Amino acid sequence: MRIDGLQYANWSEKIFRQLREGGVDAVHVTIAYHETFRETVLNFEKWNRWFEQFPDLIMKGQWASDINKARETGRTAIFFGFQNPSPMEDDIGLIEILHTLGARFMQLTYNNQSLLASGCYESEDTGITRMGRQVIKEMNRVGLVIDMSHSADRSTIQAADLSGRPIAVTHANPFDWAPALRNKKNDVIRAVTENGGMFGFSIYPHHLKNKSDCTLQEFCEMIARCADRFGIEHLGIGSDLCQDQPDTIVEWMRVGRWTKDIDYGEGSADKPGFPDMPAWFRDNRDFGNLENGLRGVGMSDAEVTAVLGGNWHRFYAANFIPQV
Amino acid sequence: MRIDGLQYANWSEKIFRQLREGGVDAVHVTIAYHETFRETVLNFEKWNRWFEQFPDLIMKGQWASDINKARETGRTAIFFGFQNPSPMEDDIGLIEILHTLGARFMQLTYNNQSLLASGCYESEDTGITRMGRQVIKEMNRVGLVIDMSHSADRSTIQAADLSGRPIAVTHANPFDWAPALRNKKNDVIRAVTENGGMFGFSIYPHHLKNKSDCTLQEFCEMIARCADRFGIEHLGIGSDLCQDQPDTIVEWMRVGRWTKDIDYGEGSADKPGFPDMPAWFRDNRDFGNLENGLRGVGMSDAEVTAVLGGNWHRFYAANFIPQV
């Protein structure tokens, strides 16, 4: 069982085939960064076309049972999520609509302040706003998982506490291992995992110790330490693989339409583009390297399976269905 | 089994309770006349709120099996449809999106020419347009039923012939019984029913012989004649009940945003508003009258059940699921 908790690739038949070669049973894919509702619907439409065109490689994922169906038929189940609440605009009724269309994760913020909470790049952290509290209740009701990967610390801890269902940080690493603004302090990871939530480890170089030079062993040792600290059942992979994207896309991710200035996010003026992925995780065919790496730091078969997919599967099964 | 093939009421708890009193197991409700995609989504949202507020009276209907679920739990299953293709705008990808949200019927035209076909009030009938042919294929694929209630004759016959799956005229009557522009000539009804389609009888007074004064017996005798002529298995009710709507709504139905002039549609300058329903069908509690009326013209139990719901149930079961 292999599940990737987040990717934003420039999808193509080539990548769908690589998902199969890598034995990836399910992947949560980002379909909105700054998109409005209507623009997000266009992205759902684009995926509907791919499901129609490549029925032997991929299928739409709505429930954990779809992962089993995908495994049985040799396909990858595609689950949808947003890195920003922009698709719901200011309309709480859109939460159920988007869930009906297949959305399963929504970040409450993407780096900046949103209507709902504060992003990890803001100097002030409001915590969860008035609307944010209503949105958390509605997301809980319909089964849309709260993702705080790009949110500020106080907002994240509040979200974990306010939410009636477990939340997720789909893609980040511990701040004390790699002190990026996007990585999470221990009290943040603890708030998420203590409430039953999931923490997905990112392989995006800006989140890694020594960036693109981070070794597989360093990465896997960090995971093993987190397992000791937070409980292995709360850990998964959220590779943040942005395969085959042109650098214009990382600019869109960072800048959207919210500024006329350039914003380098985790990059810098001299390194504005996508960083190189580490040599041990170039694309979806490299999931075997992760498996070997985790074994190399002493994890058992059961532990490796849990981190590479079992934990996400259990989380999907519990949190995508509407609340009864 | 009682299924109404079309209503456009001003929905309220009162009407939901009347549906239960009338033993209505399912109803196809109109949620768009001239609405854009986003406006239609707002109407889906409004219904989501009602499903949340009145879970003991109504439930969302997506598949024929939901009618059985509604019967077993003493509720009415609500199925959604559009009287106009405006919700799909000019974007063929929205057809699957709208089906995912729950749409099960879409008229290719509402009185006027559309991007897809000609309406029954146009002087020229183009038949199915280039885009219309593509849309019919896509509606067939996803399981969105083509409804030609407000379409012109040639367009309707072409739609019945081009469609790979049965189509519907959800609400109209035979032109030779009541010569309204909205009623259907025999060759139109034959094209629909010969291809496995359904014809729902309207109780909207402008479609009745003698309008509001039409008697129950006259209405039921007309149905019995249609059963002899077209086959009883193709017939159902599509009452077109517009209960509790203010007259501003019939103006919206007719005028939308397509003209600055007034258009009286089936009404006239001296009778611009909604006509009075006949005394034997004031609201959903009067389905028993229909049952008695059909028995009164000599129909057997099985025939009455077929017309009042069984035929729609079979049609829903066959035509709402995606094509394999």
mmCIF file with all atom_site columns, N, CA and C in Angstrom, chain A residues 164-192:
data_model
loop_
_atom_site.group_PDB
_atom_site.id
_atom_site.type_symbol
_atom_site.label_atom_id
_atom_site.label_alt_id
_atom_site.label_comp_id
_atom_site.label_asym_id
_atom_site.label_entity_id
_atom_site.label_seq_id
_atom_site.pdbx_PDB_ins_code
_atom_site.Cartn_x
_atom_site.Cartn_y
_atom_site.Cartn_z
_atom_site.occupancy
_atom_site.B_iso_or_equiv
_atom_site.pdbx_formal_charge
_atom_site.auth_seq_id
_atom_site.auth_comp_id
_atom_site.auth_asym_id
_atom_site.auth_atom_id
_atom_site.pdbx_PDB_model_num
ATOM 1  N N  . GLY A 1 164 ? -13.650 19.146 15.263 1.00 0.00 ? 164 GLY A N  1
ATOM 2  C CA . GLY A 1 164 ? -14.240 17.960 15.889 1.00 0.00 ? 164 GLY A CA 1
ATOM 3  C C  . GLY A 1 164 ? -13.719 16.672 15.292 1.00 0.00 ? 164 GLY A C  1
ATOM 4  N N  . ARG A 1 165 ? -12.982 16.778 14.202 1.00 0.00 ? 165 ARG A N  1
ATOM 5  C CA . ARG A 1 165 ? -12.390 15.594 13.569 1.00 0.00 ? 165 ARG A CA 1
ATOM 6  C C  . ARG A 1 165 ? -10.906 15.858 13.378 1.00 0.00 ? 165 ARG A C  1
ATOM 7  N N  . PRO A 1 166 ? -10.114 14.817 13.239 1.00 0.00 ? 166 PRO A N  1
ATOM 8  C CA . PRO A 1 166 ? -8.674  15.004 13.075 1.00 0.00 ? 166 PRO A CA 1
ATOM 9  C C  . PRO A 1 166 ? -8.350  15.867 11.843 1.00 0.00 ? 166 PRO A C  1
ATOM 10 N N  . ILE A 1 167 ? -7.269  16.611 11.939 1.00 0.00 ? 167 ILE A N  1
ATOM 11 C CA . ILE A 1 167 ? -6.831  17.437 10.814 1.00 0.00 ? 167 ILE A CA 1
ATOM 12 C C  . ILE A 1 167 ? -5.510  16.887 10.285 1.00 0.00 ? 167 ILE A C  1
ATOM 13 N N  . ALA A 1 168 ? -4.989  17.551 9.259  1.00 0.00 ? 168 ALA A N  1
ATOM 14 C CA . ALA A 1 168 ? -3.743  17.070 8.650  1.00 0.00 ? 168 ALA A CA 1
ATOM 15 C C  . ALA A 1 168 ? -2.798  18.228 8.358  1.00 0.00 ? 168 ALA A C  1
ATOM 16 N N  . VAL A 1 169 ? -1.523  17.928 8.445  1.00 0.00 ? 169 VAL A N  1
ATOM 17 C CA . VAL A 1 169 ? -0.489  18.718 7.771  1.00 0.00 ? 169 VAL A CA 1
ATOM 18 C C  . VAL A 1 169 ? 0.021   17.766 6.709  1.00 0.00 ? 169 VAL A C  1
ATOM 19 N N  . THR A 1 170 ? -0.444  17.952 5.461  1.00 0.00 ? 170 THR A N  1
ATOM 20 C CA . THR A 1 170 ? -0.184  16.921 4.453  1.00 0.00 ? 170 THR A CA 1
ATOM 21 C C  . THR A 1 170 ? 1.264   16.892 4.002  1.00 0.00 ? 170 THR A C  1
ATOM 22 N N  . HIS A 1 171 ? 1.965   18.060 4.100  1.00 0.00 ? 171 HIS A N  1
ATOM 23 C CA . HIS A 1 171 ? 3.330   18.089 3.555  1.00 0.00 ? 171 HIS A CA 1
ATOM 24 C C  . HIS A 1 171 ? 4.155   19.162 4.263  1.00 0.00 ? 171 HIS A C  1
ATOM 25 N N  . ALA A 1 172 ? 5.044   18.719 5.136  1.00 0.00 ? 172 ALA A N  1
ATOM 26 C CA . ALA A 1 172 ? 5.960   19.601 5.862  1.00 0.00 ? 172 ALA A CA 1
ATOM 27 C C  . ALA A 1 172 ? 6.937   18.696 6.606  1.00 0.00 ? 172 ALA A C  1
ATOM 28 N N  . ASN A 1 173 ? 7.906   19.301 7.268  1.00 0.00 ? 173 ASN A N  1
ATOM 29 C CA . ASN A 1 173 ? 8.845   18.536 8.097  1.00 0.00 ? 173 ASN A CA 1
ATOM 30 C C  . ASN A 1 173 ? 9.013   19.253 9.428  1.00 0.00 ? 173 ASN A C  1
ATOM 31 N N  . PRO A 1 174 ? 9.683   18.646 10.383 1.00 0.00 ? 174 PRO A N  1
ATOM 32 C CA . PRO A 1 174 ? 9.885   19.328 11.668 1.00 0.00 ? 174 PRO A CA 1
ATOM 33 C C  . PRO A 1 174 ? 10.853  20.508 11.513 1.00 0.00 ? 174 PRO A C  1
ATOM 34 N N  . PHE A 1 175 ? 10.472  21.609 12.133 1.00 0.00 ? 175 PHE A N  1
ATOM 35 C CA . PHE A 1 175 ? 11.278  22.828 12.106 1.00 0.00 ? 175 PHE A CA 1
ATOM 36 C C  . PHE A 1 175 ? 12.634  22.598 12.764 1.00 0.00 ? 175 PHE A C  1
ATOM 37 N N  . ASP A 1 176 ? 12.678  21.758 13.786 1.00 0.00 ? 176 ASP A N  1
ATOM 38 C CA . ASP A 1 176 ? 13.948  21.566 14.481 1.00 0.00 ? 176 ASP A CA 1
ATOM 39 C C  . ASP A 1 176 ? 14.925  20.701 13.668 1.00 0.00 ? 176 ASP A C  1
ATOM 40 N N  . TRP A 1 177 ? 14.442  20.134 12.561 1.00 0.00 ? 177 TRP A N  1
ATOM 41 C CA . TRP A 1 177 ? 15.328  19.386 11.658 1.00 0.00 ? 177 TRP A CA 1
ATOM 42 C C  . TRP A 1 177 ? 15.768  20.275 10.499 1.00 0.00 ? 177 TRP A C  1
ATOM 43 N N  . ALA A 1 178 ? 14.825  21.080 9.997  1.00 0.00 ? 178 ALA A N  1
ATOM 44 C CA . ALA A 1 178 ? 15.148  22.010 8.901  1.00 0.00 ? 178 ALA A CA 1
ATOM 45 C C  . ALA A 1 178 ? 14.330  23.272 9.151  1.00 0.00 ? 178 ALA A C  1
ATOM 46 N N  . PRO A 1 179 ? 14.982  24.340 9.620  1.00 0.00 ? 179 PRO A N  1
ATOM 47 C CA . PRO A 1 179 ? 14.244  25.520 10.088 1.00 0.00 ? 179 PRO A CA 1
ATOM 48 C C  . PRO A 1 179 ? 13.712  26.398 8.957  1.00 0.00 ? 179 PRO A C  1
ATOM 49 N N  . ALA A 1 180 ? 12.830  25.852 8.149  1.00 0.00 ? 180 ALA A N  1
ATOM 50 C CA . ALA A 1 180 ? 12.121  26.644 7.134  1.00 0.00 ? 180 ALA A CA 1
ATOM 51 C C  . ALA A 1 180 ? 10.837  27.177 7.762  1.00 0.00 ? 180 ALA A C  1
ATOM 52 N N  . LEU A 1 181 ? 10.385  28.320 7.267  1.00 0.00 ? 181 LEU A N  1
ATOM 53 C CA . LEU A 1 181 ? 9.125   28.888 7.766  1.00 0.00 ? 181 LEU A CA 1
ATOM 54 C C  . LEU A 1 181 ? 7.961   27.916 7.577  1.00 0.00 ? 181 LEU A C  1
ATOM 55 N N  . ARG A 1 182 ? 8.031   27.097 6.556  1.00 0.00 ? 182 ARG A N  1
ATOM 56 C CA . ARG A 1 182 ? 6.974   26.146 6.262  1.00 0.00 ? 182 ARG A CA 1
ATOM 57 C C  . ARG A 1 182 ? 7.026   24.904 7.147  1.00 0.00 ? 182 ARG A C  1
ATOM 58 N N  . ASN A 1 183 ? 8.164   24.649 7.786  1.00 0.00 ? 183 ASN A N  1
ATOM 59 C CA . ASN A 1 183 ? 8.233   23.465 8.643  1.00 0.00 ? 183 ASN A CA 1
ATOM 60 C C  . ASN A 1 183 ? 7.597   23.749 10.004 1.00 0.00 ? 183 ASN A C  1
ATOM 61 N N  . LYS A 1 184 ? 7.311   22.690 10.746 1.00 0.00 ? 184 LYS A N  1
ATOM 62 C CA . LYS A 1 184 ? 6.443   22.824 11.920 1.00 0.00 ? 184 LYS A CA 1
ATOM 63 C C  . LYS A 1 184 ? 7.191   22.562 13.228 1.00 0.00 ? 184 LYS A C  1
ATOM 64 N N  . LYS A 1 185 ? 6.948   23.442 14.173 1.00 0.00 ? 185 LYS A N  1
ATOM 65 C CA . LYS A 1 185 ? 7.537   23.273 15.507 1.00 0.00 ? 185 LYS A CA 1
ATOM 66 C C  . LYS A 1 185 ? 6.883   22.070 16.181 1.00 0.00 ? 185 LYS A C  1
ATOM 67 N N  . ASN A 1 186 ? 7.560   21.559 17.180 1.00 0.00 ? 186 ASN A N  1
ATOM 68 C CA . ASN A 1 186 ? 7.078   20.336 17.817 1.00 0.00 ? 186 ASN A CA 1
ATOM 69 C C  . ASN A 1 186 ? 5.693   20.498 18.457 1.00 0.00 ? 186 ASN A C  1
ATOM 70 N N  . ASP A 1 187 ? 5.422   21.674 19.037 1.00 0.00 ? 187 ASP A N  1
ATOM 71 C CA . ASP A 1 187 ? 4.104   21.816 19.674 1.00 0.00 ? 187 ASP A CA 1
ATOM 72 C C  . ASP A 1 187 ? 2.985   21.847 18.632 1.00 0.00 ? 187 ASP A C  1
ATOM 73 N N  . VAL A 1 188 ? 3.320   22.280 17.425 1.00 0.00 ? 188 VAL A N  1
ATOM 74 C CA . VAL A 1 188 ? 2.333   22.256 16.339 1.00 0.00 ? 188 VAL A CA 1
ATOM 75 C C  . VAL A 1 188 ? 2.086   20.808 15.900 1.00 0.00 ? 188 VAL A C  1
ATOM 76 N N  . ILE A 1 189 ? 3.173   20.075 15.673 1.00 0.00 ? 189 ILE A N  1
ATOM 77 C CA . ILE A 1 189 ? 3.022   18.668 15.264 1.00 0.00 ? 189 ILE A CA 1
ATOM 78 C C  . ILE A 1 189 ? 2.275   17.896 16.356 1.00 0.00 ? 189 ILE A C  1
ATOM 79 N N  . ARG A 1 190 ? 2.577   18.225 17.600 1.00 0.00 ? 190 ARG A N  1
ATOM 80 C CA . ARG A 1 190 ? 1.925   17.512 18.708 1.00 0.00 ? 190 ARG A CA 1
ATOM 81 C C  . ARG A 1 190 ? 0.419   17.809 18.730 1.00 0.00 ? 190 ARG A C  1
ATOM 82 N N  . ALA A 1 191 ? 0.047   19.084 18.509 1.00 0.00 ? 191 ALA A N  1
ATOM 83 C CA . ALA A 1 191 ? -1.385  19.433 18.519 1.00 0.00 ? 191 ALA A CA 1
ATOM 84 C C  . ALA A 1 191 ? -2.133  18.664 17.425 1.00 0.00 ? 191 ALA A C  1
ATOM 85 N N  . VAL A 1 192 ? -1.503  18.536 16.283 1.00 0.00 ? 192 VAL A N  1
ATOM 86 C CA . VAL A 1 192 ? -2.147  17.832 15.157 1.00 0.00 ? 192 VAL A CA 1
ATOM 87 C C  . VAL A 1 192 ? -2.255  16.339 15.464 1.00 0.00 ? 192 VAL A C  1
#
